mmCIF file of C-alpha atoms and ligand atoms in Angstrom:
data_model
loop_
_atom_site.group_PDB
_atom_site.id
_atom_site.type_symbol
_atom_site.label_atom_id
_atom_site.label_comp_id
_atom_site.label_asym_id
_atom_site.label_seq_id
_atom_site.Cartn_x
_atom_site.Cartn_y
_atom_site.Cartn_z
ATOM 1 C CA MET A 15 60.805 22.765 -70.905
ATOM 2 C CA ASN A 16 58.148 20.473 -69.146
ATOM 3 C CA ASN A 17 58.139 18.283 -72.293
ATOM 4 C CA ILE A 18 61.888 17.868 -72.215
ATOM 5 C CA ASN A 19 61.822 17.195 -68.444
ATOM 6 C CA SER A 20 59.308 14.482 -68.724
ATOM 7 C CA ALA A 21 61.138 13.099 -71.823
ATOM 8 C CA PHE A 22 64.242 12.862 -69.634
ATOM 9 C CA LEU A 23 62.561 11.372 -66.790
ATOM 10 C CA GLU A 24 60.825 8.787 -69.111
ATOM 11 C CA THR A 25 64.417 7.958 -70.855
ATOM 12 C CA LYS A 26 65.722 7.619 -67.110
ATOM 13 C CA ALA A 27 63.160 5.278 -66.189
ATOM 14 C CA ASN A 28 63.553 3.139 -69.215
ATOM 15 C CA ASN A 29 67.086 2.883 -68.584
ATOM 16 C CA ARG A 30 66.687 1.835 -64.922
ATOM 17 C CA LEU A 31 64.176 -0.848 -65.932
ATOM 18 C CA ASN A 32 66.546 -2.086 -68.828
ATOM 19 C CA ALA A 33 69.681 -1.928 -66.459
ATOM 20 C CA LEU A 34 67.583 -4.378 -64.236
ATOM 21 C CA ARG A 35 66.503 -6.514 -67.277
ATOM 22 C CA LEU A 36 70.185 -6.913 -68.275
ATOM 23 C CA LEU A 37 71.096 -7.929 -64.987
ATOM 24 C CA PHE A 38 68.285 -10.364 -64.713
ATOM 25 C CA ALA A 39 69.443 -11.858 -68.071
ATOM 26 C CA ASN A 40 73.179 -12.012 -66.966
ATOM 27 C CA GLU A 41 74.764 -13.383 -64.136
ATOM 28 C CA SER A 42 76.737 -10.255 -63.359
ATOM 29 C CA LEU A 43 77.626 -7.191 -65.368
ATOM 30 C CA SER A 44 80.124 -4.340 -65.026
ATOM 31 C CA ARG A 45 78.982 -0.688 -65.076
ATOM 32 C CA THR A 46 80.801 -0.391 -68.371
ATOM 33 C CA GLU A 47 79.139 -3.428 -69.953
ATOM 34 C CA ILE A 48 75.726 -2.026 -68.811
ATOM 35 C CA ALA A 49 76.736 1.390 -70.262
ATOM 36 C CA SER A 50 77.798 -0.227 -73.572
ATOM 37 C CA PHE A 51 74.541 -2.434 -73.854
ATOM 38 C CA LEU A 52 72.324 0.630 -73.155
ATOM 39 C CA GLY A 53 74.286 2.997 -75.149
ATOM 40 C CA ILE A 54 74.634 5.471 -72.161
ATOM 41 C CA SER A 55 77.614 6.975 -70.411
ATOM 42 C CA THR A 56 79.052 5.032 -67.506
ATOM 43 C CA ALA A 57 78.388 7.859 -65.153
ATOM 44 C CA ALA A 58 74.572 7.770 -66.016
ATOM 45 C CA VAL A 59 74.814 3.943 -65.212
ATOM 46 C CA THR A 60 76.497 4.738 -61.881
ATOM 47 C CA SER A 61 73.730 7.133 -61.175
ATOM 48 C CA ILE A 62 70.933 4.572 -61.935
ATOM 49 C CA VAL A 63 72.364 1.618 -59.953
ATOM 50 C CA ASN A 64 73.318 3.613 -56.946
ATOM 51 C CA GLU A 65 69.569 3.785 -56.039
ATOM 52 C CA PHE A 66 69.416 -0.015 -56.465
ATOM 53 C CA LEU A 67 72.599 -0.454 -54.537
ATOM 54 C CA GLU A 68 71.019 1.624 -51.601
ATOM 55 C CA SER A 69 67.756 -0.476 -51.717
ATOM 56 C CA GLY A 70 69.700 -3.772 -51.762
ATOM 57 C CA LEU A 71 68.181 -4.903 -55.011
ATOM 58 C CA ILE A 72 71.578 -4.842 -56.770
ATOM 59 C CA ILE A 73 74.825 -5.803 -55.094
ATOM 60 C CA GLN A 74 78.440 -5.463 -55.840
ATOM 61 C CA CYS A 75 80.258 -8.813 -56.461
ATOM 62 C CA GLU A 76 82.843 -9.506 -53.814
ATOM 63 C CA GLU A 77 85.638 -10.550 -56.549
ATOM 64 C CA SER A 78 86.461 -7.955 -59.100
ATOM 65 C CA VAL A 79 87.124 -9.229 -62.605
ATOM 66 C CA ASP A 80 89.318 -8.041 -65.442
ATOM 67 C CA SER A 81 87.214 -6.220 -67.866
ATOM 68 C CA PRO A 82 87.596 -6.603 -71.463
ATOM 69 C CA ASN A 83 87.123 -3.130 -72.267
ATOM 70 C CA LYS A 84 89.507 -1.690 -69.986
ATOM 71 C CA LYS A 85 93.243 -1.099 -70.321
ATOM 72 C CA ALA A 86 95.389 -3.922 -68.757
ATOM 73 C CA GLY A 87 95.662 -3.613 -65.150
ATOM 74 C CA ARG A 88 92.416 -1.827 -64.479
ATOM 75 C CA LYS A 89 89.787 -3.946 -62.578
ATOM 76 C CA GLN A 90 86.011 -3.174 -61.718
ATOM 77 C CA SER A 91 83.564 -4.989 -59.511
ATOM 78 C CA PRO A 92 80.646 -6.250 -61.450
ATOM 79 C CA LEU A 93 77.221 -5.849 -60.156
ATOM 80 C CA LYS A 94 74.453 -8.550 -59.798
ATOM 81 C CA ILE A 95 70.804 -8.645 -58.596
ATOM 82 C CA ASN A 96 70.347 -9.717 -55.148
ATOM 83 C CA TYR A 97 67.827 -12.520 -55.740
ATOM 84 C CA ASN A 98 67.029 -12.726 -52.108
ATOM 85 C CA TRP A 99 66.072 -9.299 -51.864
ATOM 86 C CA LYS A 100 62.271 -10.167 -51.985
ATOM 87 C CA TYR A 101 60.402 -13.470 -52.363
ATOM 88 C CA ILE A 102 57.536 -14.167 -54.696
ATOM 89 C CA VAL A 103 54.396 -16.486 -54.031
ATOM 90 C CA CYS A 104 53.561 -18.688 -56.821
ATOM 91 C CA PHE A 105 50.155 -20.178 -57.283
ATOM 92 C CA ASP A 106 49.873 -22.804 -60.074
ATOM 93 C CA ILE A 107 46.298 -23.712 -60.808
ATOM 94 C CA HIS A 108 45.399 -26.693 -62.963
ATOM 95 C CA PRO A 109 42.662 -29.081 -63.035
ATOM 96 C CA ALA A 110 44.531 -32.016 -61.626
ATOM 97 C CA SER A 111 46.523 -30.194 -59.080
ATOM 98 C CA VAL A 112 47.042 -26.656 -57.427
ATOM 99 C CA ASN A 113 50.500 -25.817 -56.204
ATOM 100 C CA ILE A 114 51.734 -23.065 -53.758
ATOM 101 C CA ALA A 115 55.285 -22.316 -53.729
ATOM 102 C CA ILE A 116 57.834 -19.348 -52.314
ATOM 103 C CA THR A 117 60.605 -18.576 -54.443
ATOM 104 C CA ASN A 118 63.380 -15.996 -54.646
ATOM 105 C CA LEU A 119 63.578 -13.470 -57.543
ATOM 106 C CA HIS A 120 65.567 -15.999 -59.605
ATOM 107 C CA GLY A 121 63.040 -18.850 -58.986
ATOM 108 C CA LYS A 122 65.155 -20.585 -56.502
ATOM 109 C CA LEU A 123 62.428 -22.567 -54.482
ATOM 110 C CA ILE A 124 62.312 -21.819 -50.711
ATOM 111 C CA VAL A 125 59.132 -24.025 -50.097
ATOM 112 C CA GLU A 126 56.377 -25.851 -51.979
ATOM 113 C CA GLU A 127 53.312 -27.304 -51.006
ATOM 114 C CA PRO A 128 50.311 -28.975 -52.834
ATOM 115 C CA PHE A 129 46.882 -27.324 -52.051
ATOM 116 C CA THR A 130 44.105 -29.772 -51.526
ATOM 117 C CA PHE A 131 40.625 -28.431 -52.499
ATOM 118 C CA SER A 132 37.066 -29.377 -52.809
ATOM 119 C CA SER A 133 35.180 -29.308 -55.947
ATOM 120 C CA ASN A 134 32.266 -27.966 -54.002
ATOM 121 C CA TRP A 135 33.994 -24.507 -53.300
ATOM 122 C CA ASN A 136 32.830 -21.689 -55.355
ATOM 123 C CA LYS A 137 35.396 -19.175 -56.816
ATOM 124 C CA LYS A 138 35.387 -16.792 -53.824
ATOM 125 C CA GLU A 139 35.729 -19.859 -51.325
ATOM 126 C CA PHE A 140 38.417 -21.422 -53.394
ATOM 127 C CA CYS A 141 40.537 -18.026 -53.345
ATOM 128 C CA SER A 142 39.782 -17.510 -49.656
ATOM 129 C CA GLU A 143 41.098 -21.119 -48.628
ATOM 130 C CA LEU A 144 44.074 -20.644 -51.135
ATOM 131 C CA ALA A 145 45.159 -17.443 -49.350
ATOM 132 C CA LYS A 146 44.578 -18.889 -45.864
ATOM 133 C CA GLU A 147 46.897 -21.779 -46.923
ATOM 134 C CA CYS A 148 49.539 -19.285 -48.348
ATOM 135 C CA ILE A 149 49.686 -17.172 -45.124
ATOM 136 C CA LYS A 150 50.078 -20.524 -43.005
ATOM 137 C CA ILE A 151 52.952 -21.464 -45.348
ATOM 138 C CA LEU A 152 54.587 -18.219 -44.735
ATOM 139 C CA TRP A 153 54.017 -18.163 -40.970
ATOM 140 C CA ASN A 154 55.379 -21.767 -40.690
ATOM 141 C CA HIS A 155 58.711 -20.888 -42.551
ATOM 142 C CA SER A 156 58.965 -17.487 -40.848
ATOM 143 C CA ILE A 157 58.798 -15.431 -43.976
ATOM 144 C CA HIS A 158 57.397 -12.157 -43.156
ATOM 145 C CA LEU A 159 54.659 -10.420 -45.286
ATOM 146 C CA ASN A 160 57.119 -7.495 -46.047
ATOM 147 C CA GLN A 161 59.586 -9.818 -47.576
ATOM 148 C CA ILE A 162 57.041 -10.731 -50.294
ATOM 149 C CA LEU A 163 57.365 -8.660 -53.487
ATOM 150 C CA GLY A 164 53.875 -10.032 -54.813
ATOM 151 C CA ALA A 165 52.255 -13.289 -56.163
ATOM 152 C CA GLY A 166 51.962 -14.715 -59.358
ATOM 153 C CA VAL A 167 49.006 -16.984 -60.567
ATOM 154 C CA SER A 168 49.544 -19.178 -63.515
ATOM 155 C CA VAL A 169 46.509 -20.826 -64.723
ATOM 156 C CA ILE A 170 45.132 -22.804 -67.640
ATOM 157 C CA GLY A 171 43.249 -21.207 -70.427
ATOM 158 C CA PRO A 172 43.254 -17.601 -71.651
ATOM 159 C CA VAL A 173 43.740 -14.898 -69.347
ATOM 160 C CA ASN A 174 43.089 -10.933 -69.061
ATOM 161 C CA HIS A 175 46.279 -10.141 -67.664
ATOM 162 C CA LEU A 176 45.465 -6.433 -67.313
ATOM 163 C CA GLU A 177 42.652 -7.083 -64.869
ATOM 164 C CA GLY A 178 44.041 -10.507 -63.483
ATOM 165 C CA ILE A 179 40.872 -12.592 -64.876
ATOM 166 C CA ALA A 180 41.215 -16.086 -65.997
ATOM 167 C CA LEU A 181 38.680 -16.089 -68.919
ATOM 168 C CA HIS A 182 38.135 -19.880 -69.430
ATOM 169 C CA PRO A 183 39.988 -21.915 -66.725
ATOM 170 C CA TYR A 184 38.895 -25.238 -68.238
ATOM 171 C CA ARG A 185 37.864 -28.009 -66.159
ATOM 172 C CA VAL A 186 38.863 -25.778 -62.838
ATOM 173 C CA PHE A 187 35.884 -23.285 -62.890
ATOM 174 C CA GLU A 188 33.111 -22.771 -65.550
ATOM 175 C CA GLY A 189 33.315 -19.189 -66.775
ATOM 176 C CA PRO A 190 35.609 -16.251 -65.921
ATOM 177 C CA VAL A 191 37.434 -16.015 -62.509
ATOM 178 C CA PRO A 192 38.631 -12.841 -61.240
ATOM 179 C CA PHE A 193 41.689 -14.377 -59.232
ATOM 180 C CA LYS A 194 43.668 -10.811 -58.954
ATOM 181 C CA GLU A 195 40.521 -9.146 -57.410
ATOM 182 C CA LEU A 196 39.554 -12.202 -55.254
ATOM 183 C CA LEU A 197 43.112 -12.894 -53.944
ATOM 184 C CA GLU A 198 43.902 -9.173 -53.391
ATOM 185 C CA ASN A 199 40.869 -9.082 -51.005
ATOM 186 C CA GLU A 200 42.425 -11.827 -48.815
ATOM 187 C CA LEU A 201 46.374 -11.009 -49.162
ATOM 188 C CA PRO A 202 48.358 -7.969 -48.340
ATOM 189 C CA PHE A 203 50.584 -7.996 -51.569
ATOM 190 C CA PRO A 204 49.770 -7.453 -55.294
ATOM 191 C CA ILE A 205 48.703 -10.205 -57.496
ATOM 192 C CA THR A 206 49.358 -10.704 -60.877
ATOM 193 C CA VAL A 207 47.533 -13.557 -63.520
ATOM 194 C CA GLU A 208 48.805 -15.119 -66.595
ATOM 195 C CA SER A 209 48.158 -18.210 -68.552
ATOM 196 C CA ASN A 210 50.363 -21.048 -67.660
ATOM 197 C CA VAL A 211 52.246 -21.079 -71.113
ATOM 198 C CA CYS A 212 52.661 -17.159 -71.395
ATOM 199 C CA ALA A 213 53.863 -17.255 -67.924
ATOM 200 C CA PHE A 214 56.377 -20.108 -68.944
ATOM 201 C CA LEU A 215 57.409 -17.791 -71.926
ATOM 202 C CA GLN A 216 57.929 -15.027 -69.620
ATOM 203 C CA SER A 217 60.507 -17.042 -67.434
ATOM 204 C CA GLU A 218 62.575 -17.586 -70.777
ATOM 205 C CA LEU A 219 62.379 -13.943 -71.618
ATOM 206 C CA LEU A 220 63.535 -12.857 -68.062
ATOM 207 C CA TYR A 221 66.201 -15.295 -67.299
ATOM 208 C CA ARG A 222 67.215 -16.060 -70.995
ATOM 209 C CA THR A 223 68.935 -19.403 -70.261
ATOM 210 C CA ASN A 224 68.764 -20.752 -73.626
ATOM 211 C CA ILE A 225 67.397 -18.144 -75.956
ATOM 212 C CA GLU A 226 70.360 -15.815 -76.187
ATOM 213 C CA ASN A 227 69.279 -12.406 -77.275
ATOM 214 C CA ALA A 228 66.301 -13.633 -79.356
ATOM 215 C CA GLN A 229 63.246 -11.297 -78.914
ATOM 216 C CA ASN A 230 60.772 -13.003 -81.150
ATOM 217 C CA ILE A 231 59.936 -16.250 -79.713
ATOM 218 C CA LEU A 232 57.399 -19.104 -80.330
ATOM 219 C CA MET A 233 57.117 -21.295 -77.307
ATOM 220 C CA LEU A 234 55.439 -24.798 -77.944
ATOM 221 C CA LYS A 235 54.261 -26.884 -75.149
ATOM 222 C CA TRP A 236 53.608 -30.720 -75.757
ATOM 223 C CA GLY A 237 51.898 -32.677 -72.715
ATOM 224 C CA PRO A 238 49.535 -33.065 -71.242
ATOM 225 C CA GLY A 239 47.688 -30.660 -73.920
ATOM 226 C CA VAL A 240 49.283 -28.989 -76.719
ATOM 227 C CA GLY A 241 49.845 -25.294 -75.869
ATOM 228 C CA SER A 242 51.813 -22.314 -77.428
ATOM 229 C CA ALA A 243 52.617 -18.716 -76.837
ATOM 230 C CA THR A 244 54.466 -15.910 -78.707
ATOM 231 C CA ALA A 245 56.655 -13.001 -77.743
ATOM 232 C CA ILE A 246 57.309 -10.110 -80.174
ATOM 233 C CA ASN A 247 60.227 -7.706 -79.670
ATOM 234 C CA GLY A 248 60.613 -9.159 -76.011
ATOM 235 C CA HIS A 249 57.011 -8.890 -75.011
ATOM 236 C CA ILE A 250 54.199 -11.602 -74.886
ATOM 237 C CA TYR A 251 51.787 -10.953 -77.796
ATOM 238 C CA LYS A 252 48.004 -11.394 -77.222
ATOM 239 C CA GLY A 253 45.379 -10.686 -79.673
ATOM 240 C CA TYR A 254 41.626 -10.517 -79.624
ATOM 241 C CA ASN A 255 40.126 -11.519 -76.196
ATOM 242 C CA TYR A 256 43.553 -12.040 -74.920
ATOM 243 C CA GLN A 257 44.114 -14.912 -77.027
ATOM 244 C CA SER A 258 47.793 -15.877 -77.550
ATOM 245 C CA SER A 259 48.904 -18.208 -80.529
ATOM 246 C CA GLU A 260 46.930 -21.719 -80.214
ATOM 247 C CA ILE A 261 48.953 -24.308 -82.112
ATOM 248 C CA GLY A 262 47.270 -27.019 -80.380
ATOM 249 C CA HIS A 263 43.868 -25.820 -81.368
ATOM 250 C CA ASN A 264 44.303 -25.679 -85.304
ATOM 251 C CA HIS A 265 41.559 -27.656 -86.959
ATOM 252 C CA PHE A 266 43.440 -30.816 -87.837
ATOM 253 C CA ALA A 267 41.133 -33.874 -87.656
ATOM 254 C CA LYS A 268 39.630 -35.320 -91.106
ATOM 255 C CA GLY A 269 35.941 -34.106 -91.197
ATOM 256 C CA LYS A 270 34.295 -32.695 -87.685
ATOM 257 C CA GLY A 271 36.443 -34.574 -85.369
ATOM 258 C CA ALA A 272 35.923 -35.020 -81.528
ATOM 259 C CA LYS A 273 35.070 -32.369 -79.175
ATOM 260 C CA CYS A 274 37.965 -30.445 -77.681
ATOM 261 C CA ILE A 275 38.076 -28.554 -74.198
ATOM 262 C CA CYS A 276 38.166 -25.457 -76.048
ATOM 263 C CA GLY A 277 34.652 -25.957 -77.338
ATOM 264 C CA ARG A 278 35.558 -26.607 -81.026
ATOM 265 C CA ASN A 279 35.812 -29.716 -82.727
ATOM 266 C CA GLY A 280 38.764 -31.695 -84.301
ATOM 267 C CA CYS A 281 41.714 -29.616 -82.754
ATOM 268 C CA LEU A 282 45.182 -31.181 -83.253
ATOM 269 C CA GLU A 283 45.023 -31.389 -79.257
ATOM 270 C CA THR A 284 42.277 -34.004 -79.391
ATOM 271 C CA LEU A 285 44.631 -36.281 -81.578
ATOM 272 C CA ILE A 286 48.043 -35.828 -80.041
ATOM 273 C CA SER A 287 47.533 -34.886 -76.331
ATOM 274 C CA GLU A 288 49.029 -37.296 -73.685
ATOM 275 C CA ALA A 289 45.414 -38.612 -72.799
ATOM 276 C CA ALA A 290 44.904 -39.255 -76.611
ATOM 277 C CA ILE A 291 48.391 -41.028 -76.923
ATOM 278 C CA ILE A 292 47.721 -43.060 -73.813
ATOM 279 C CA ASP A 293 44.288 -44.247 -74.956
ATOM 280 C CA HIS A 294 45.916 -45.281 -78.219
ATOM 281 C CA ILE A 295 48.468 -47.352 -76.756
ATOM 282 C CA LYS A 296 45.794 -49.108 -74.567
ATOM 283 C CA GLU A 297 43.831 -49.796 -77.776
ATOM 284 C CA LEU A 298 47.021 -51.259 -79.511
ATOM 285 C CA MET A 299 48.340 -53.293 -76.592
ATOM 286 C CA HIS A 300 45.086 -55.245 -76.930
ATOM 287 C CA SER A 301 45.272 -55.709 -80.714
ATOM 288 C CA GLU A 302 47.064 -58.597 -82.752
ATOM 289 C CA ASN A 303 50.203 -56.402 -83.444
ATOM 290 C CA GLY A 304 50.547 -55.236 -79.651
ATOM 291 C CA LYS A 305 51.079 -58.367 -77.697
ATOM 292 C CA ASP A 306 54.715 -57.163 -76.838
ATOM 293 C CA ILE A 307 53.265 -53.931 -75.512
ATOM 294 C CA LEU A 308 50.737 -55.861 -73.273
ATOM 295 C CA GLU A 309 53.498 -58.199 -71.923
ATOM 296 C CA PHE A 310 55.660 -54.941 -71.342
ATOM 297 C CA SER A 311 52.484 -53.562 -69.312
ATOM 298 C CA LYS A 312 53.068 -56.215 -66.887
ATOM 299 C CA THR A 313 56.355 -54.876 -65.903
ATOM 300 C CA VAL A 314 55.744 -51.115 -66.002
ATOM 301 C CA GLY A 315 51.884 -50.902 -65.350
ATOM 302 C CA GLU A 316 49.101 -49.872 -67.438
ATOM 303 C CA PRO A 317 49.899 -46.824 -69.661
ATOM 304 C CA CYS A 318 49.602 -43.388 -67.776
ATOM 305 C CA SER A 319 51.298 -40.014 -67.537
ATOM 306 C CA ALA A 320 53.753 -41.384 -65.024
ATOM 307 C CA ASN A 321 55.138 -44.126 -67.367
ATOM 308 C CA LEU A 322 54.549 -42.732 -70.641
ATOM 309 C CA GLU A 323 58.343 -42.196 -71.340
ATOM 310 C CA SER A 324 58.868 -46.109 -71.238
ATOM 311 C CA TYR A 325 56.044 -46.627 -73.675
ATOM 312 C CA LEU A 326 57.218 -43.910 -76.078
ATOM 313 C CA ASN A 327 60.691 -45.635 -76.235
ATOM 314 C CA HIS A 328 59.196 -48.999 -76.617
ATOM 315 C CA PRO A 329 60.376 -50.587 -80.009
ATOM 316 C CA ASN A 330 57.034 -51.858 -81.130
ATOM 317 C CA GLN A 331 56.946 -51.088 -84.766
ATOM 318 C CA GLU A 332 53.208 -49.942 -84.969
ATOM 319 C CA LEU A 333 53.713 -47.731 -81.845
ATOM 320 C CA ARG A 334 56.950 -46.207 -83.235
ATOM 321 C CA GLU A 335 55.149 -45.468 -86.560
ATOM 322 C CA TYR A 336 52.105 -43.866 -84.461
ATOM 323 C CA VAL A 337 54.517 -41.531 -82.204
ATOM 324 C CA SER A 338 56.195 -40.525 -85.218
ATOM 325 C CA LYS A 339 52.904 -39.456 -86.785
ATOM 326 C CA CYS A 340 51.903 -37.611 -83.905
ATOM 327 C CA SER A 341 55.155 -35.715 -84.018
ATOM 328 C CA PHE A 342 54.919 -35.070 -87.525
ATOM 329 C CA ASP A 343 51.448 -33.611 -87.356
ATOM 330 C CA LEU A 344 52.729 -31.198 -84.677
ATOM 331 C CA ALA A 345 55.671 -30.218 -86.821
ATOM 332 C CA GLU A 346 53.634 -29.628 -89.807
ATOM 333 C CA VAL A 347 51.162 -27.375 -87.846
ATOM 334 C CA THR A 348 54.171 -25.698 -85.937
ATOM 335 C CA ASN A 349 55.773 -25.050 -89.342
ATOM 336 C CA ASN A 350 52.760 -23.272 -90.574
ATOM 337 C CA ALA A 351 52.925 -21.039 -87.579
ATOM 338 C CA ILE A 352 56.719 -20.555 -88.040
ATOM 339 C CA LEU A 353 55.884 -19.188 -91.577
ATOM 340 C CA ILE A 354 53.289 -16.823 -90.180
ATOM 341 C CA LEU A 355 55.024 -15.623 -87.228
ATOM 342 C CA ALA A 356 58.676 -15.670 -88.313
ATOM 343 C CA PRO A 357 59.989 -16.200 -84.961
ATOM 344 C CA ASP A 358 63.825 -16.151 -84.048
ATOM 345 C CA LYS A 359 63.691 -19.131 -81.771
ATOM 346 C CA LEU A 360 61.140 -21.904 -81.056
ATOM 347 C CA VAL A 361 61.248 -23.114 -77.553
ATOM 348 C CA LEU A 362 60.158 -26.569 -76.788
ATOM 349 C CA PHE A 363 58.622 -27.644 -73.431
ATOM 350 C CA GLY A 364 56.071 -29.856 -71.718
ATOM 351 C CA ASP A 365 56.102 -33.553 -70.452
ATOM 352 C CA ILE A 366 56.291 -35.159 -73.848
ATOM 353 C CA PHE A 367 59.169 -32.780 -74.879
ATOM 354 C CA GLU A 368 61.120 -33.705 -71.768
ATOM 355 C CA HIS A 369 62.123 -37.091 -73.675
ATOM 356 C CA ASP A 370 65.203 -36.215 -75.591
ATOM 357 C CA SER A 371 64.272 -38.910 -78.363
ATOM 358 C CA ILE A 372 60.984 -36.982 -79.008
ATOM 359 C CA VAL A 373 62.813 -33.602 -79.321
ATOM 360 C CA SER A 374 64.987 -35.213 -81.860
ATOM 361 C CA LEU A 375 62.318 -36.600 -83.738
ATOM 362 C CA PHE A 376 60.355 -33.443 -83.939
ATOM 363 C CA THR A 377 63.323 -31.315 -84.605
ATOM 364 C CA GLU A 378 64.200 -33.742 -87.549
ATOM 365 C CA GLN A 379 60.892 -33.775 -88.705
ATOM 366 C CA LEU A 380 60.443 -30.004 -88.672
ATOM 367 C CA VAL A 381 63.725 -29.722 -90.590
ATOM 368 C CA GLU A 382 62.583 -32.253 -93.073
ATOM 369 C CA ILE A 383 59.466 -30.133 -93.792
ATOM 370 C CA ASN A 384 61.490 -26.852 -93.930
ATOM 371 C CA SER A 385 64.943 -27.116 -94.632
ATOM 372 C CA THR A 386 65.585 -23.455 -94.534
ATOM 373 C CA LEU A 387 65.169 -23.170 -90.668
ATOM 374 C CA PRO A 388 68.753 -21.783 -89.238
ATOM 375 C CA GLU A 389 70.760 -23.837 -86.943
ATOM 376 C CA GLN A 390 69.820 -23.817 -83.371
ATOM 377 C CA PHE A 391 66.524 -22.737 -84.031
ATOM 378 C CA CYS A 392 64.766 -25.165 -81.881
ATOM 379 C CA VAL A 393 65.759 -25.290 -78.161
ATOM 380 C CA LYS A 394 64.589 -27.074 -75.229
ATOM 381 C CA SER A 395 63.650 -24.892 -72.131
ATOM 382 C CA THR A 396 65.687 -25.562 -69.118
ATOM 383 C CA PHE A 397 63.170 -25.009 -66.650
ATOM 384 C CA ARG A 398 61.639 -28.446 -66.315
ATOM 385 C CA LYS A 399 62.130 -29.052 -62.852
ATOM 386 C CA LYS A 400 60.629 -25.449 -62.023
ATOM 387 C CA LYS A 401 57.545 -25.798 -64.216
ATOM 388 C CA LYS A 402 55.138 -25.531 -61.273
ATOM 389 C CA TYR A 403 56.344 -22.120 -60.152
ATOM 390 C CA ILE A 404 58.943 -20.576 -62.389
ATOM 391 C CA GLY A 405 56.331 -18.820 -64.610
ATOM 392 C CA SER A 406 54.492 -17.315 -61.757
ATOM 393 C CA THR A 407 57.683 -15.951 -60.440
ATOM 394 C CA ALA A 408 58.735 -14.513 -63.691
ATOM 395 C CA ILE A 409 55.166 -12.753 -64.211
ATOM 396 C CA ALA A 410 55.706 -11.441 -60.668
ATOM 397 C CA VAL A 411 59.041 -9.934 -61.364
ATOM 398 C CA GLU A 412 58.161 -8.706 -64.747
ATOM 399 C CA ASN A 413 55.084 -6.821 -63.316
ATOM 400 C CA PHE A 414 56.378 -5.471 -59.910
ATOM 401 C CA LEU A 415 59.841 -4.876 -60.721
ATOM 402 C CA LEU A 416 60.277 -4.312 -64.345
ATOM 403 C CA SER A 417 57.051 -2.535 -65.516
HETATM 404 ZN ZN1 LIG B 501 40.552 -27.131 -79.183
#
């Protein structure tokens, strides 16, 4: 009897979480639609959603719409998530910059401020100052602590997400940083931590703006480095020592190759990262064949992250061939990953993939290498403008509402 009860409660709990997931992935749904998706009765859906309607997490749309599943004339009011039910604090930690943002549950930005930090601070001091700045921002914008669901930290490098430890935040700190523990000592709400690429993948899994119902996703980030992450059956996959798929750290150089930030040598990232491309353009513009690029630099400035787009579109033949070669190398390594992981979708994001010309070039090369790929296999992430916080919002929603 107890077993039957616990199985019933577990099923109900799963249905509750799945109903919420459906509503996060769809703008609004009727009770009948939720029932049909979950394979349960409309009465069971009503029982589930009533709890959320009472708490205010779900709201009923004002306008009722015709339901395609109902007989003509019957109307029903769809349900949707009340995205302003609580707010999320987002910490984005990179070697070059640290960003604090407050968003609603849909990643809509409420406020965003860069955090200035000293390289002399130790890990504890860094987290303590970050927490103080966060409290100041909340205070200045009259956001009460009880309006905060929790905070998401997205950080470079592999992360033990279960304990909230950044294992190797390259160029931020040496060795592991227990962000969850350090920040929870300073802030009165829960903290969850994830690698920046995995957190970004979580935002695609949660809001599903471009991946339809795909459950197995390979996400590829190009720029500034080359990162990747994988979702299997709708969940982020990690293997030994919390590693996710690392397309950029495949050995690709001929011979030993240059030292990579990951500690290995000859990784693909050392050849095609934003920094490597910028260095190559600088070299080329001072060569015999690069005089037009040198001339061009007098108008747009020395090659750097901010003006890289202009250089990537420059017609110099040698530069075009070089960019094409970088893209082809990445397509080749990505195709190997596709053959091993067999994802339903490949999601592209990152500064270099923001240029449509590069996305087209890469996609064409990938299809040239592997003509069996289905149509619409490669999609571009729609979250470019939210890249500094959408991942943190998503991991906080996933951990504090949907798990
Ligand atoms: Zn590497």
